[in-house]
Amino acid sequence: MSSVKKYILESLKDQKEIFGDILYEKSINIEVKERQEIKSDRWHVAEKTEVKTDNNLFMEDFQKADNLASLNDMIKECQKCSLGKTRKSFVFGVGNPNADIMLIGEAPGADEDEQGIPFVGRAGKLLTDILIAINLQRDEVYIANIVKCRPPKNRNPLPEEMETCMPYLHKQIELVKPKVILCLGLVASNALLKNKSTLTGLRGNVYELNDIKVMATYHPAALLRNPNWKKGCWEDVKKFRKLYDELVARN
Ligand code: URA
């Protein structure tokens, strides 16, 4: 790829990180087409899986899980969307199961798919540094993604994929019971907060989800592409840390 083309693509990615799909009619059309393909694919899967195997019955019980390990056991063979067919690993989540602080990303990338652990690639290393900058060790917090399986070619997860996977994340949140959640990037923020705001509109605000305070910042992968955003991220995480300290002091 020529360096000019690469530069243009990176810039478009940056814009998408802040504004989502609003700016890109074309990208919406591509996703609609992809979604239609996946829909027909899913019919195929539904037909194939109509006869309930023990595993399917087991999976439907996941709401009854009373700890993270048994939840993982119940859902790790999930085939509810087409990502189940292409993944190498089901990337459940990692960290302190009783963490006060939870971080939520978008979906596993190639490194995470290989290792079965969220945020272990370059973006993950930056995330570890961001945590250290606010006096947190990675193993003190709990880290999970909206979608548990890697979307092919690192595309954004489709709305259907996020919707299908979201009950797993909500169950993880219910079990971990964090006091605060930091969403990493626009996709994770919009999915968790069920809105279509831009990242600029979300950053700096505190939202509430079942009594848990939620904030949003840049995705570490976006910071790798655009280091100018690191300053803004630093402001966000300082606010996030302050919010957490205030909550702890109050209890
Ligand atoms: N990006 C994410 O959103 N999650 C990961 O686990 C890795 C990269």
Coordinates of N, CA and C and ligand atoms in Angstrom, one line a residue:
M1 N 0.8 -1.2 0.0 CA 0.0 0.0 0.0 C 0.9 1.3 0.0
S2 N 0.5 2.3 -0.8 CA 1.4 3.5 -0.9 C 1.2 4.2 0.5
S3 N 2.3 5.0 0.8 CA 2.2 5.7 2.1 C 1.1 6.7 2.1
V4 N 0.7 7.3 0.9 CA -0.4 8.3 0.9 C -1.7 7.6 1.3
K5 N -1.9 6.4 0.6 CA -3.1 5.7 0.9 C -3.2 5.3 2.3
K6 N -2.0 4.8 2.9 CA -2.0 4.4 4.2 C -2.4 5.6 5.2
Y7 N -1.8 6.7 4.8 CA -2.1 7.9 5.6 C -3.5 8.3 5.6
I8 N -4.1 8.2 4.4 CA -5.6 8.6 4.3 C -6.4 7.6 5.1
L9 N -6.1 6.3 5.0 CA -6.9 5.3 5.7 C -6.8 5.5 7.2
E10 N -5.5 5.8 7.7 CA -5.3 6.0 9.1 C -6.1 7.2 9.6
S11 N -6.2 8.3 8.8 CA -6.9 9.5 9.1 C -8.4 9.2 9.2
L12 N -8.9 8.4 8.2 CA -10.3 8.1 8.3 C -10.6 7.3 9.5
K13 N -9.7 6.3 9.9 CA -9.9 5.6 11.1 C -10.0 6.5 12.3
D14 N -9.2 7.5 12.3 CA -9.2 8.4 13.5 C -10.5 9.1 13.6
Q15 N -11.0 9.6 12.4 CA -12.3 10.3 12.4 C -13.4 9.4 12.9
K16 N -13.3 8.1 12.4 CA -14.4 7.1 12.8 C -14.3 6.9 14.3
E17 N -13.1 6.9 14.9 CA -12.9 6.7 16.3 C -13.7 7.7 17.1
I18 N -13.7 9.0 16.6 CA -14.4 10.0 17.3 C -15.9 10.1 17.0
F19 N -16.2 10.0 15.7 CA -17.6 10.3 15.2 C -18.4 9.1 14.9
G20 N -17.8 7.9 14.9 CA -18.5 6.7 14.5 C -18.9 6.7 13.1
D21 N -20.0 6.1 12.7 CA -20.3 5.9 11.3 C -21.1 7.1 10.7
I22 N -21.4 8.0 11.6 CA -22.3 9.1 11.1 C -21.7 9.7 9.8
L23 N -20.4 9.9 9.8 CA -19.8 10.6 8.6 C -19.7 9.8 7.4
Y24 N -19.9 8.5 7.5 CA -19.5 7.6 6.4 C -20.7 6.7 5.9
E25 N -21.4 7.4 5.0 CA -22.5 6.7 4.4 C -22.0 5.4 3.8
K26 N -20.8 5.5 3.1 CA -20.3 4.3 2.4 C -20.0 3.2 3.4
S27 N -19.4 3.5 4.5 CA -19.1 2.5 5.5 C -20.4 1.8 6.0
I28 N -21.4 2.7 6.1 CA -22.7 2.1 6.6 C -23.2 1.1 5.6
N29 N -23.1 1.5 4.3 CA -23.6 0.6 3.3 C -22.8 -0.7 3.2
I30 N -21.5 -0.6 3.5 CA -20.7 -1.9 3.5 C -21.2 -2.7 4.6
E31 N -21.4 -2.1 5.8 CA -21.8 -2.9 6.9 C -23.2 -3.6 6.7
V32 N -24.1 -2.8 6.1 CA -25.4 -3.4 5.8 C -25.3 -4.6 5.0
K33 N -24.4 -4.5 3.9 CA -24.3 -5.7 3.0 C -23.7 -6.8 3.8
E34 N -22.7 -6.5 4.6 CA -22.0 -7.6 5.4 C -23.0 -8.2 6.4
R35 N -23.9 -7.3 6.9 CA -24.9 -7.8 7.9 C -25.8 -8.8 7.2
Q36 N -26.2 -8.4 6.0 CA -27.2 -9.2 5.3 C -26.6 -10.6 5.0
E37 N -25.3 -10.6 4.7 CA -24.6 -11.9 4.5 C -24.6 -12.7 5.8
I38 N -24.3 -12.0 6.9 CA -24.2 -12.7 8.1 C -25.6 -13.2 8.5
K39 N -26.6 -12.4 8.2 CA -28.0 -12.8 8.6 C -28.3 -14.2 8.0
S40 N -28.0 -14.2 6.6 CA -28.3 -15.5 6.0 C -27.4 -16.6 6.5
D41 N -26.2 -16.2 6.9 CA -25.3 -17.2 7.5 C -25.9 -17.7 8.8
R42 N -26.5 -16.7 9.5 CA -27.0 -17.1 10.9 C -28.2 -18.0 10.7
W43 N -29.0 -17.8 9.7 CA -30.1 -18.7 9.5 C -29.6 -20.1 9.3
H44 N -28.5 -20.2 8.6 CA -27.9 -21.5 8.3 C -27.5 -22.1 9.6
V45 N -26.8 -21.3 10.5 CA -26.4 -21.8 11.8 C -27.6 -22.2 12.6
A46 N -28.7 -21.4 12.6 CA -29.9 -21.7 13.4 C -30.5 -23.0 12.9
E47 N -30.5 -23.2 11.6 CA -31.0 -24.5 11.1 C -30.2 -25.7 11.6
K48 N -28.9 -25.4 11.5 CA -28.0 -26.5 11.9 C -28.1 -26.8 13.4
T49 N -28.4 -25.8 14.2 CA -28.3 -26.0 15.7 C -29.7 -26.2 16.3
E50 N -30.7 -26.3 15.4 CA -32.0 -26.4 16.0 C -32.2 -27.6 16.9
V51 N -31.6 -28.7 16.6 CA -31.6 -29.8 17.6 C -30.7 -29.4 18.7
K52 N -31.2 -29.3 19.9 CA -30.4 -28.8 21.0 C -29.4 -29.9 21.5
T53 N -28.2 -29.5 21.5 CA -27.2 -30.4 22.1 C -27.1 -30.1 23.5
D54 N -26.4 -30.9 24.3 CA -26.2 -30.6 25.7 C -25.6 -29.3 25.9
N55 N -24.6 -28.9 25.0 CA -23.9 -27.7 25.1 C -24.9 -26.5 25.0
N56 N -25.8 -26.6 24.1 CA -26.8 -25.5 23.9 C -27.6 -25.3 25.2
L57 N -28.0 -26.4 25.7 CA -28.9 -26.3 26.9 C -28.1 -25.7 28.1
F58 N -26.8 -26.1 28.2 CA -25.9 -25.6 29.2 C -25.7 -24.1 29.0
M59 N -25.6 -23.7 27.7 CA -25.3 -22.2 27.5 C -26.5 -21.4 27.9
E60 N -27.7 -21.9 27.7 CA -28.9 -21.1 28.0 C -29.0 -20.9 29.5
D61 N -28.2 -21.6 30.3 CA -28.3 -21.5 31.7 C -27.2 -20.5 32.3
F62 N -26.5 -19.8 31.4 CA -25.4 -19.0 31.8 C -25.8 -17.9 32.8
Q63 N -27.1 -17.5 32.8 CA -27.5 -16.5 33.7 C -27.5 -17.0 35.1
K64 N -27.4 -18.3 35.3 CA -27.4 -18.9 36.7 C -26.0 -19.0 37.2
A65 N -25.0 -18.7 36.4 CA -23.6 -18.8 36.9 C -23.4 -17.9 38.1
D66 N -22.7 -18.4 39.1 CA -22.5 -17.6 40.3 C -21.0 -17.2 40.5
N67 N -20.2 -17.5 39.5 CA -18.8 -17.0 39.5 C -18.3 -16.9 38.1
L68 N -17.2 -16.2 37.9 CA -16.7 -15.9 36.5 C -16.2 -17.2 35.9
A69 N -15.6 -18.1 36.7 CA -15.1 -19.3 36.1 C -16.2 -20.2 35.5
S70 N -17.3 -20.3 36.3 CA -18.3 -21.2 35.7 C -19.1 -20.5 34.6
L71 N -19.1 -19.1 34.6 CA -19.7 -18.4 33.5 C -18.9 -18.7 32.2
N72 N -17.6 -18.6 32.4 CA -16.7 -18.9 31.2 C -16.9 -20.3 30.7
D73 N -17.0 -21.3 31.6 CA -17.2 -22.7 31.2 C -18.5 -22.8 30.4
M74 N -19.5 -22.1 30.8 CA -20.8 -22.2 30.2 C -20.9 -21.6 28.8
I75 N -20.1 -20.5 28.6 CA -20.3 -19.8 27.3 C -19.1 -20.0 26.3
K76 N -18.0 -20.6 26.8 CA -16.8 -20.6 25.9 C -16.9 -21.3 24.6
E77 N -17.9 -22.1 24.4 CA -18.1 -22.8 23.1 C -19.1 -22.1 22.3
C78 N -19.5 -20.9 22.7 CA -20.6 -20.1 22.0 C -20.5 -20.1 20.5
Q79 N -21.6 -20.4 19.8 CA -21.7 -20.3 18.4 C -22.9 -19.5 18.0
K80 N -23.3 -18.5 18.8 CA -24.5 -17.8 18.6 C -24.4 -16.8 17.4
C81 N -23.1 -16.4 17.0 CA -23.0 -15.6 15.8 C -21.8 -16.2 15.0
S82 N -21.6 -15.7 13.8 CA -20.7 -16.3 12.9 C -19.2 -16.1 13.4
L83 N -18.9 -15.3 14.3 CA -17.6 -15.1 14.8 C -17.1 -16.4 15.5
G84 N -18.0 -17.2 16.0 CA -17.7 -18.5 16.6 C -17.0 -19.4 15.6
K85 N -17.3 -19.2 14.3 CA -16.7 -20.1 13.3 C -15.2 -19.7 13.0
T86 N -14.9 -18.4 13.1 CA -13.6 -17.9 12.7 C -12.6 -17.7 13.8
R87 N -13.1 -17.7 15.0 CA -12.2 -17.4 16.2 C -11.2 -18.6 16.4
K88 N -10.1 -18.2 17.0 CA -9.2 -19.3 17.5 C -9.5 -19.5 19.0
S89 N -9.7 -18.3 19.7 CA -10.0 -18.4 21.1 C -11.3 -17.6 21.4
F90 N -12.0 -18.0 22.5 CA -13.1 -17.3 23.0 C -12.4 -16.4 24.1
V91 N -12.4 -15.1 24.0 CA -11.6 -14.2 24.9 C -12.5 -13.7 25.9
F92 N -12.6 -14.4 27.0 CA -13.6 -14.1 28.1 C -13.4 -12.8 28.8
G93 N -12.2 -12.7 29.5 CA -11.9 -11.6 30.3 C -10.8 -11.9 31.2
V94 N -10.2 -10.9 31.8 CA -9.0 -11.2 32.7 C -8.9 -10.2 33.8
G95 N -8.4 -10.7 34.9 CA -8.1 -9.7 36.0 C -8.7 -10.2 37.3
N96 N -8.8 -9.2 38.3 CA -9.4 -9.5 39.6 C -10.9 -9.7 39.5
P97 N -11.4 -10.9 39.9 CA -12.8 -11.1 39.8 C -13.6 -10.3 40.7
N98 N -13.0 -9.6 41.7 CA -13.7 -8.7 42.6 C -13.3 -7.3 42.4
A99 N -12.8 -7.0 41.3 CA -12.3 -5.6 41.0 C -13.4 -4.5 41.2
D100 N -12.9 -3.4 41.8 CA -13.8 -2.2 41.8 C -13.8 -1.5 40.5
I101 N -12.8 -1.8 39.7 CA -12.6 -1.0 38.4 C -12.6 -2.0 37.3
M102 N -13.5 -1.7 36.3 CA -13.6 -2.6 35.1 C -13.3 -1.8 33.9
L103 N -12.5 -2.3 33.0 CA -12.3 -1.7 31.7 C -12.9 -2.5 30.6
I104 N -13.5 -1.8 29.7 CA -14.2 -2.5 28.6 C -13.8 -2.1 27.2
G105 N -13.2 -3.0 26.5 CA -12.8 -2.7 25.1 C -13.8 -3.2 24.1
E106 N -13.4 -3.3 22.9 CA -14.3 -3.5 21.8 C -14.4 -5.0 21.4
A107 N -13.3 -5.6 21.0 CA -13.3 -7.0 20.6 C -11.8 -7.4 20.5
P108 N -11.6 -8.7 20.6 CA -10.2 -9.2 20.6 C -9.6 -8.9 19.2
G109 N -8.3 -8.7 19.2 CA -7.5 -8.6 17.9 C -6.8 -9.9 17.7
A110 N -5.8 -9.8 16.8 CA -5.1 -11.1 16.5 C -4.3 -11.7 17.7
D111 N -3.6 -10.8 18.4 CA -2.8 -11.3 19.6 C -3.7 -11.9 20.6
E112 N -4.9 -11.3 20.8 CA -5.8 -11.7 21.9 C -6.4 -13.0 21.4
D113 N -6.7 -13.1 20.1 CA -7.3 -14.4 19.6 C -6.3 -15.5 19.7
E114 N -5.0 -15.2 19.6 CA -4.0 -16.3 19.7 C -3.9 -16.7 21.2
Q115 N -3.9 -15.7 22.1 CA -3.6 -16.0 23.5 C -4.8 -16.2 24.4
G116 N -6.0 -15.8 23.9 CA -7.3 -16.0 24.7 C -7.4 -15.0 25.8
I117 N -6.6 -13.9 25.8 CA -6.6 -12.9 26.9 C -6.8 -11.5 26.3
P118 N -7.7 -10.7 26.8 CA -7.9 -9.4 26.3 C -6.6 -8.4 26.4
F119 N -6.5 -7.6 25.5 CA -5.4 -6.5 25.5 C -4.0 -7.0 25.9
V120 N -3.5 -7.9 25.0 CA -2.2 -8.4 25.2 C -1.2 -7.9 24.1
G121 N -1.8 -7.3 23.1 CA -1.0 -6.8 21.9 C -0.4 -5.5 22.2
R122 N -0.1 -4.7 21.2 CA 0.5 -3.4 21.4 C -0.4 -2.4 22.1
A123 N -1.7 -2.5 21.8 CA -2.7 -1.6 22.4 C -2.8 -2.0 23.9
G124 N -2.6 -3.3 24.1 CA -2.7 -3.8 25.5 C -1.6 -3.3 26.4
K125 N -0.4 -3.2 25.8 CA 0.8 -2.8 26.5 C 0.6 -1.3 26.8
L126 N 0.0 -0.5 25.9 CA -0.2 0.9 26.2 C -1.3 1.0 27.3
L127 N -2.3 0.1 27.2 CA -3.3 0.1 28.3 C -2.7 -0.1 29.7
T128 N -1.7 -1.1 29.7 CA -1.0 -1.3 31.0 C -0.3 -0.1 31.5
D129 N 0.3 0.6 30.6 CA 1.0 1.9 30.9 C 0.1 3.0 31.4
I130 N -1.1 3.0 30.7 CA -2.1 4.0 31.1 C -2.5 3.7 32.6
L131 N -2.8 2.4 32.9 CA -3.2 2.1 34.2 C -2.1 2.4 35.2
I132 N -0.9 2.1 34.9 CA 0.2 2.4 35.8 C 0.3 3.9 36.1
A133 N 0.0 4.7 35.0 CA 0.0 6.2 35.2 C -1.0 6.7 36.2
I134 N -2.0 5.9 36.4 CA -3.0 6.3 37.5 C -2.9 5.4 38.7
N135 N -1.7 4.9 38.9 CA -1.5 4.0 40.1 C -2.3 2.8 40.2
L136 N -2.5 2.1 39.0 CA -3.2 0.9 39.0 C -2.4 -0.2 38.4
Q137 N -2.4 -1.4 39.0 CA -1.7 -2.5 38.3 C -2.8 -3.2 37.5
R138 N -2.4 -3.8 36.4 CA -3.3 -4.5 35.6 C -4.1 -5.6 36.3
D139 N -3.5 -6.3 37.2 CA -4.2 -7.4 37.9 C -5.1 -6.9 39.0
E140 N -5.1 -5.6 39.3 CA -6.1 -5.1 40.2 C -7.5 -4.9 39.6
V141 N -7.5 -4.7 38.3 CA -8.7 -4.3 37.6 C -9.3 -5.6 36.8
Y142 N -10.5 -5.5 36.3 CA -11.0 -6.5 35.5 C -11.2 -6.0 34.0
I143 N -10.7 -6.7 33.1 CA -10.7 -6.3 31.7 C -11.5 -7.2 30.8
A144 N -12.5 -6.7 30.1 CA -13.3 -7.5 29.2 C -13.6 -6.7 27.9
N145 N -14.2 -7.4 27.0 CA -14.6 -6.8 25.7 C -16.1 -6.9 25.5
I146 N -16.6 -6.0 24.7 CA -18.0 -6.1 24.3 C -18.3 -7.4 23.6
V147 N -17.4 -7.8 22.7 CA -17.5 -9.0 21.9 C -16.4 -9.9 22.2
K148 N -16.7 -11.2 22.4 CA -15.7 -12.1 22.9 C -14.8 -12.8 21.9
C149 N -15.2 -12.7 20.6 CA -14.5 -13.4 19.5 C -14.0 -12.3 18.5
R150 N -12.8 -12.6 17.9 CA -12.2 -11.6 17.0 C -13.0 -11.5 15.7
P151 N -13.4 -10.3 15.4 CA -14.0 -10.1 14.1 C -12.9 -10.2 13.0
P152 N -13.2 -10.9 11.9 CA -12.2 -11.1 10.8 C -11.6 -9.8 10.4
K153 N -10.3 -9.8 10.1 CA -9.6 -8.7 9.6 C -9.7 -7.5 10.5
N154 N -10.0 -7.7 11.8 CA -10.1 -6.6 12.8 C -11.2 -5.6 12.4
R155 N -12.2 -6.0 11.7 CA -13.2 -5.0 11.4 C -14.0 -4.7 12.7
N156 N -14.8 -3.6 12.7 CA -15.6 -3.4 13.9 C -16.6 -4.5 14.0
P157 N -16.9 -4.8 15.3 CA -18.0 -5.8 15.4 C -19.3 -5.2 14.9
L158 N -20.1 -6.1 14.3 CA -21.4 -5.6 13.7 C -22.4 -5.5 14.9
P159 N -23.4 -4.6 14.7 CA -24.4 -4.4 15.8 C -25.0 -5.8 16.2
E160 N -25.3 -6.7 15.3 CA -25.9 -8.0 15.7 C -25.0 -8.8 16.6
E161 N -23.7 -8.7 16.3 CA -22.7 -9.4 17.0 C -22.6 -8.9 18.5
M162 N -22.6 -7.5 18.5 CA -22.6 -6.9 19.9 C -23.8 -7.2 20.7
E163 N -24.9 -7.2 20.0 CA -26.2 -7.5 20.7 C -26.2 -8.9 21.2
T164 N -25.7 -9.8 20.4 CA -25.7 -11.2 20.8 C -24.8 -11.5 22.0
C165 N -23.6 -10.8 22.0 CA -22.6 -11.0 23.0 C -22.9 -10.2 24.3
M166 N -23.6 -9.2 24.2 CA -23.8 -8.3 25.3 C -24.3 -8.9 26.6
P167 N -25.2 -9.9 26.5 CA -25.7 -10.5 27.8 C -24.5 -11.1 28.6
Y168 N -23.5 -11.6 27.9 CA -22.3 -12.2 28.6 C -21.6 -11.1 29.4
L169 N -21.4 -9.9 28.7 CA -20.7 -8.9 29.4 C -21.6 -8.4 30.6
H170 N -22.9 -8.3 30.4 CA -23.7 -7.8 31.5 C -23.6 -8.8 32.7
K171 N -23.5 -10.1 32.4 CA -23.4 -11.1 33.4 C -22.0 -10.9 34.1
Q172 N -21.0 -10.7 33.3 CA -19.7 -10.4 33.9 C -19.7 -9.2 34.9
I173 N -20.4 -8.2 34.4 CA -20.5 -7.0 35.3 C -21.2 -7.3 36.6
E174 N -22.3 -8.1 36.4 CA -23.1 -8.5 37.6 C -22.2 -9.3 38.6
L175 N -21.4 -10.1 38.1 CA -20.5 -11.0 39.0 C -19.4 -10.2 39.6
V176 N -18.7 -9.3 38.8 CA -17.6 -8.6 39.3 C -18.0 -7.5 40.2
K177 N -19.2 -6.9 39.9 CA -19.7 -5.8 40.7 C -18.7 -4.6 40.9
P178 N -18.3 -4.1 39.8 CA -17.3 -2.9 39.9 C -18.0 -1.7 40.4
K179 N -17.3 -0.8 40.9 CA -17.8 0.5 41.3 C -17.8 1.5 40.1
V180 N -16.8 1.3 39.3 CA -16.6 2.2 38.1 C -16.2 1.4 36.9
I181 N -16.6 1.9 35.7 CA -16.3 1.2 34.4 C -15.7 2.3 33.5
L182 N -14.6 2.0 32.9 CA -14.0 2.9 31.8 C -14.2 2.2 30.5
C183 N -14.9 2.8 29.6 CA -15.1 2.3 28.2 C -13.9 2.8 27.4
L184 N -13.4 1.9 26.6 CA -12.2 2.2 25.8 C -12.7 2.3 24.3
G185 N -12.8 3.6 23.9 CA -13.2 3.8 22.5 C -14.7 4.0 22.3
L186 N -15.0 4.5 21.1 CA -16.4 4.8 20.8 C -17.3 3.6 20.7
V187 N -16.8 2.6 20.1 CA -17.6 1.4 19.8 C -18.1 0.8 21.2
A188 N -17.1 0.6 22.1 CA -17.5 0.0 23.4 C -18.4 1.0 24.1
S189 N -18.1 2.3 24.1 CA -18.9 3.3 24.8 C -20.4 3.2 24.3
N190 N -20.5 3.4 23.0 CA -21.9 3.4 22.4 C -22.6 2.1 22.7
A191 N -21.9 1.0 22.7 CA -22.6 -0.3 22.9 C -23.0 -0.4 24.4
L192 N -22.1 -0.1 25.3 CA -22.5 -0.3 26.7 C -23.5 0.8 27.2
L193 N -23.4 2.0 26.7 CA -24.3 3.1 27.2 C -25.5 3.1 26.3
K194 N -25.6 2.3 25.3 CA -26.7 2.2 24.4 C -27.1 3.6 23.8
N195 N -26.0 4.3 23.3 CA -26.3 5.6 22.7 C -25.5 5.7 21.4
K196 N -25.7 6.8 20.7 CA -25.0 7.0 19.5 C -24.1 8.3 19.6
S197 N -23.8 8.7 20.8 CA -23.0 10.0 20.9 C -21.6 9.8 20.3
T198 N -21.0 10.9 20.0 CA -19.6 10.9 19.6 C -18.7 10.8 20.8
L199 N -17.5 10.4 20.6 CA -16.5 10.3 21.7 C -16.3 11.7 22.3
T200 N -16.3 12.7 21.5 CA -16.1 14.0 22.0 C -17.3 14.4 23.0
G201 N -18.5 13.9 22.6 CA -19.6 14.2 23.5 C -19.6 13.4 24.8
L202 N -19.0 12.2 24.7 CA -19.0 11.3 25.9 C -17.9 11.6 26.9
R203 N -16.7 11.9 26.4 CA -15.5 12.1 27.2 C -15.7 13.1 28.3
G204 N -15.3 12.8 29.5 CA -15.4 13.8 30.6 C -16.7 13.7 31.4
N205 N -17.7 13.0 30.8 CA -19.0 12.9 31.5 C -19.0 11.6 32.3
V206 N -19.8 11.6 33.3 CA -20.0 10.4 34.1 C -21.4 9.9 33.9
Y207 N -21.6 8.6 33.5 CA -22.9 8.0 33.2 C -23.1 7.0 34.3
E208 N -24.4 6.5 34.4 CA -24.7 5.5 35.3 C -25.3 4.3 34.7
L209 N -24.9 3.1 35.1 CA -25.5 1.9 34.6 C -25.7 1.0 35.8
N210 N -26.9 0.8 36.1 CA -27.3 0.0 37.3 C -26.4 0.4 38.5
D211 N -26.4 1.6 38.8 CA -25.6 2.2 40.0 C -24.1 2.1 39.8
I212 N -23.6 1.8 38.7 CA -22.2 1.8 38.4 C -21.9 3.0 37.6
K213 N -20.8 3.7 38.0 CA -20.4 5.0 37.3 C -19.6 4.5 36.0
V214 N -19.9 5.2 34.9 CA -19.3 4.8 33.7 C -18.7 6.0 33.0
M215 N -17.4 5.9 32.6 CA -16.8 7.0 31.8 C -16.2 6.4 30.5
A216 N -15.8 7.3 29.6 CA -15.3 6.9 28.3 C -14.0 7.6 28.0
T217 N -13.1 6.9 27.3 CA -11.9 7.6 26.8 C -11.6 6.9 25.4
Y218 N -10.5 7.4 24.9 CA -10.0 6.8 23.6 C -9.6 5.3 23.7
H219 N -9.7 4.6 22.6 CA -9.2 3.3 22.6 C -7.7 3.3 22.5
P220 N -7.0 2.5 23.2 CA -5.5 2.6 23.1 C -5.0 2.4 21.7
A221 N -5.7 1.6 20.9 CA -5.2 1.4 19.5 C -5.3 2.7 18.7
A222 N -6.3 3.6 19.1 CA -6.4 4.9 18.4 C -5.3 5.8 18.9
L223 N -4.8 5.6 20.1 CA -3.7 6.4 20.7 C -2.4 6.0 20.0
L224 N -2.3 4.8 19.6 CA -1.1 4.3 18.9 C -1.0 5.0 17.5
R225 N -2.2 5.1 16.9 CA -2.3 5.7 15.6 C -2.1 7.2 15.7
N226 N -2.7 7.8 16.7 CA -2.7 9.2 16.8 C -2.2 9.7 18.2
P227 N -0.9 9.7 18.4 CA -0.4 10.1 19.7 C -0.8 11.5 20.3
N228 N -1.3 12.3 19.3 CA -1.8 13.7 19.8 C -3.0 13.5 20.8
W229 N -3.7 12.4 20.7 CA -4.8 12.2 21.6 C -4.4 11.7 23.0
K230 N -3.1 11.4 23.2 CA -2.7 10.9 24.5 C -3.0 11.9 25.6
K231 N -2.8 13.2 25.3 CA -3.0 14.3 26.3 C -4.5 14.2 26.8
G232 N -5.4 14.1 25.8 CA -6.8 14.0 26.2 C -7.1 12.8 27.0
C233 N -6.5 11.7 26.6 CA -6.7 10.4 27.4 C -6.2 10.6 28.8
W234 N -5.1 11.3 28.9 CA -4.5 11.5 30.3 C -5.5 12.3 31.1
E235 N -6.1 13.3 30.5 CA -7.1 14.1 31.3 C -8.3 13.2 31.7
D236 N -8.7 12.3 30.8 CA -9.9 11.4 31.0 C -9.6 10.5 32.2
V237 N -8.4 9.9 32.1 CA -8.1 8.8 33.1 C -7.8 9.5 34.5
K238 N -7.3 10.7 34.5 CA -7.1 11.4 35.8 C -8.5 11.6 36.4
K239 N -9.5 12.0 35.6 CA -10.9 12.3 36.1 C -11.5 10.9 36.6
F240 N -11.2 9.9 35.8 CA -11.7 8.6 36.2 C -11.1 8.1 37.5
R241 N -9.8 8.3 37.7 CA -9.2 7.9 39.0 C -9.8 8.8 40.1
K242 N -10.0 10.1 39.9 CA -10.6 10.9 40.9 C -12.0 10.5 41.3
L243 N -12.8 10.1 40.3 CA -14.1 9.6 40.5 C -14.1 8.4 41.4
Y244 N -13.2 7.5 41.1 CA -13.0 6.2 41.9 C -12.6 6.6 43.3
D245 N -11.6 7.4 43.5 CA -11.1 7.8 44.8 C -12.3 8.4 45.6
E246 N -13.1 9.2 45.0 CA -14.2 9.9 45.7 C -15.2 8.8 46.1
L247 N -15.5 7.9 45.3 CA -16.5 6.8 45.6 C -16.0 6.0 46.8
V248 N -14.7 5.7 46.7 CA -14.1 4.8 47.8 C -14.2 5.6 49.1
A249 N -13.8 6.9 49.1 CA -13.8 7.7 50.3 C -15.2 7.8 50.9
R250 N -16.2 7.8 50.0 CA -17.6 8.0 50.5 C -18.1 6.8 51.2
N251 N -17.6 5.6 50.8 CA -18.1 4.3 51.4 C -17.3 3.9 52.6
Ligands
URA1 N1 -8.7 -4.1 21.3 C1 -9.8 -4.4 22.1 O1 -10.8 -3.6 22.0 N2 -9.8 -5.4 22.9 C2 -8.8 -6.2 23.0 O2 -8.8 -7.2 23.8 C3 -7.6 -5.9 22.2 C4 -7.7 -4.9 21.3

